[in-house]
Amino acid sequence: MRTRLKRPEQIDKMREAGQIVADTLRLMRASVEPGITTRQLDQIAEENIRRHGATPSYKGYRGFPASICASVNTVIVHGIPNDTPLEEGDIISVDVGAKYRGFHGDATISLGVGAVPDESQRLMDVCRAALYAGIEKTRAGNRLTDISATIQHCVESAGFSVVRDLYGHGIGSNLHEEPLLPHYGDPGQGPRLRAGMVLTIEPMIAAGDPAWETLSDNWTVVTLDGSLSAQFEHTVAITDNGPEILTDLGD
Ligand code: MG
């Protein structure tokens, strides 16, 4: 499948979807605290998405049972919300997708639950900084893996590792479109970036070894060595004026 370029009016619609996602993530940030369960977070998120007239992109996607992915501590991605209360010192990645007027928005933030150890906070800070460094490279004329190489450099120079084989991707009227974006690798490879491309950039990083496995629920992806993982994600449009973060939380 070829990369589908979006026209400016389509990017306008994607910004609306993206802002519903951003609003929902702000709500997640305000709601995460010791004692709350990820199932409660999922209900809060789904209500907020539907209140805006949107639908949760993940609910029912390939049978996924919830509106958010809630990935706690050693879970890298695709954690299924459950009834276990979050504990002080946990870290959680909340991934939200919303479809509005035919287009998807998709973003993830990692959050500390109450006070977290310094090294946990640094893991999240480095992941967020790597995402933003990658976004800086998301410009017409660059190659796709210029984003990848920048993210890898950011993460590894801080002493952490980038998870392999799980990718960012094109996004639009489909949740997943071409091209696939690795968050590691040499620069200067892959398609040349063009205005009208819209991508998710979503580095997943680990404090230890990045090797992972999928649990028997067929969704939950965890680090093999039990080390902590963080993820940040934005939906980013390439415009003639540079990258635009469609899911910008405004801070
Ligand atoms: Mg996502």
JSON list of C-alpha atoms and ligand atoms in Angstrom, two decimals, residues 58 95 106-108 202 233, ligand 1:
[
{"chain": "A", "resi": 58, "resn": "TYR", "atom": "CA", "xyz": [-8.94, 0.64, 19.76]},
{"chain": "A", "resi": 95, "resn": "ASP", "atom": "CA", "xyz": [-2.40, 5.04, 24.68]},
{"chain": "A", "resi": 106, "resn": "ASP", "atom": "CA", "xyz": [-3.50, 8.49, 18.19]},
{"chain": "A", "resi": 107, "resn": "ALA", "atom": "CA", "xyz": [-1.20, 9.46, 21.07]},
{"chain": "A", "resi": 108, "resn": "THR", "atom": "CA", "xyz": [0.39, 8.08, 24.22]},
{"chain": "A", "resi": 202, "resn": "GLU", "atom": "CA", "xyz": [5.79, 6.39, 19.18]},
{"chain": "A", "resi": 233, "resn": "GLU", "atom": "CA", "xyz": [3.43, 9.03, 20.97]},
{"chain": "B", "resi": 1, "resn": "MG", "atom": "MG", "xyz": [-1.31, 4.63, 19.80]}
]
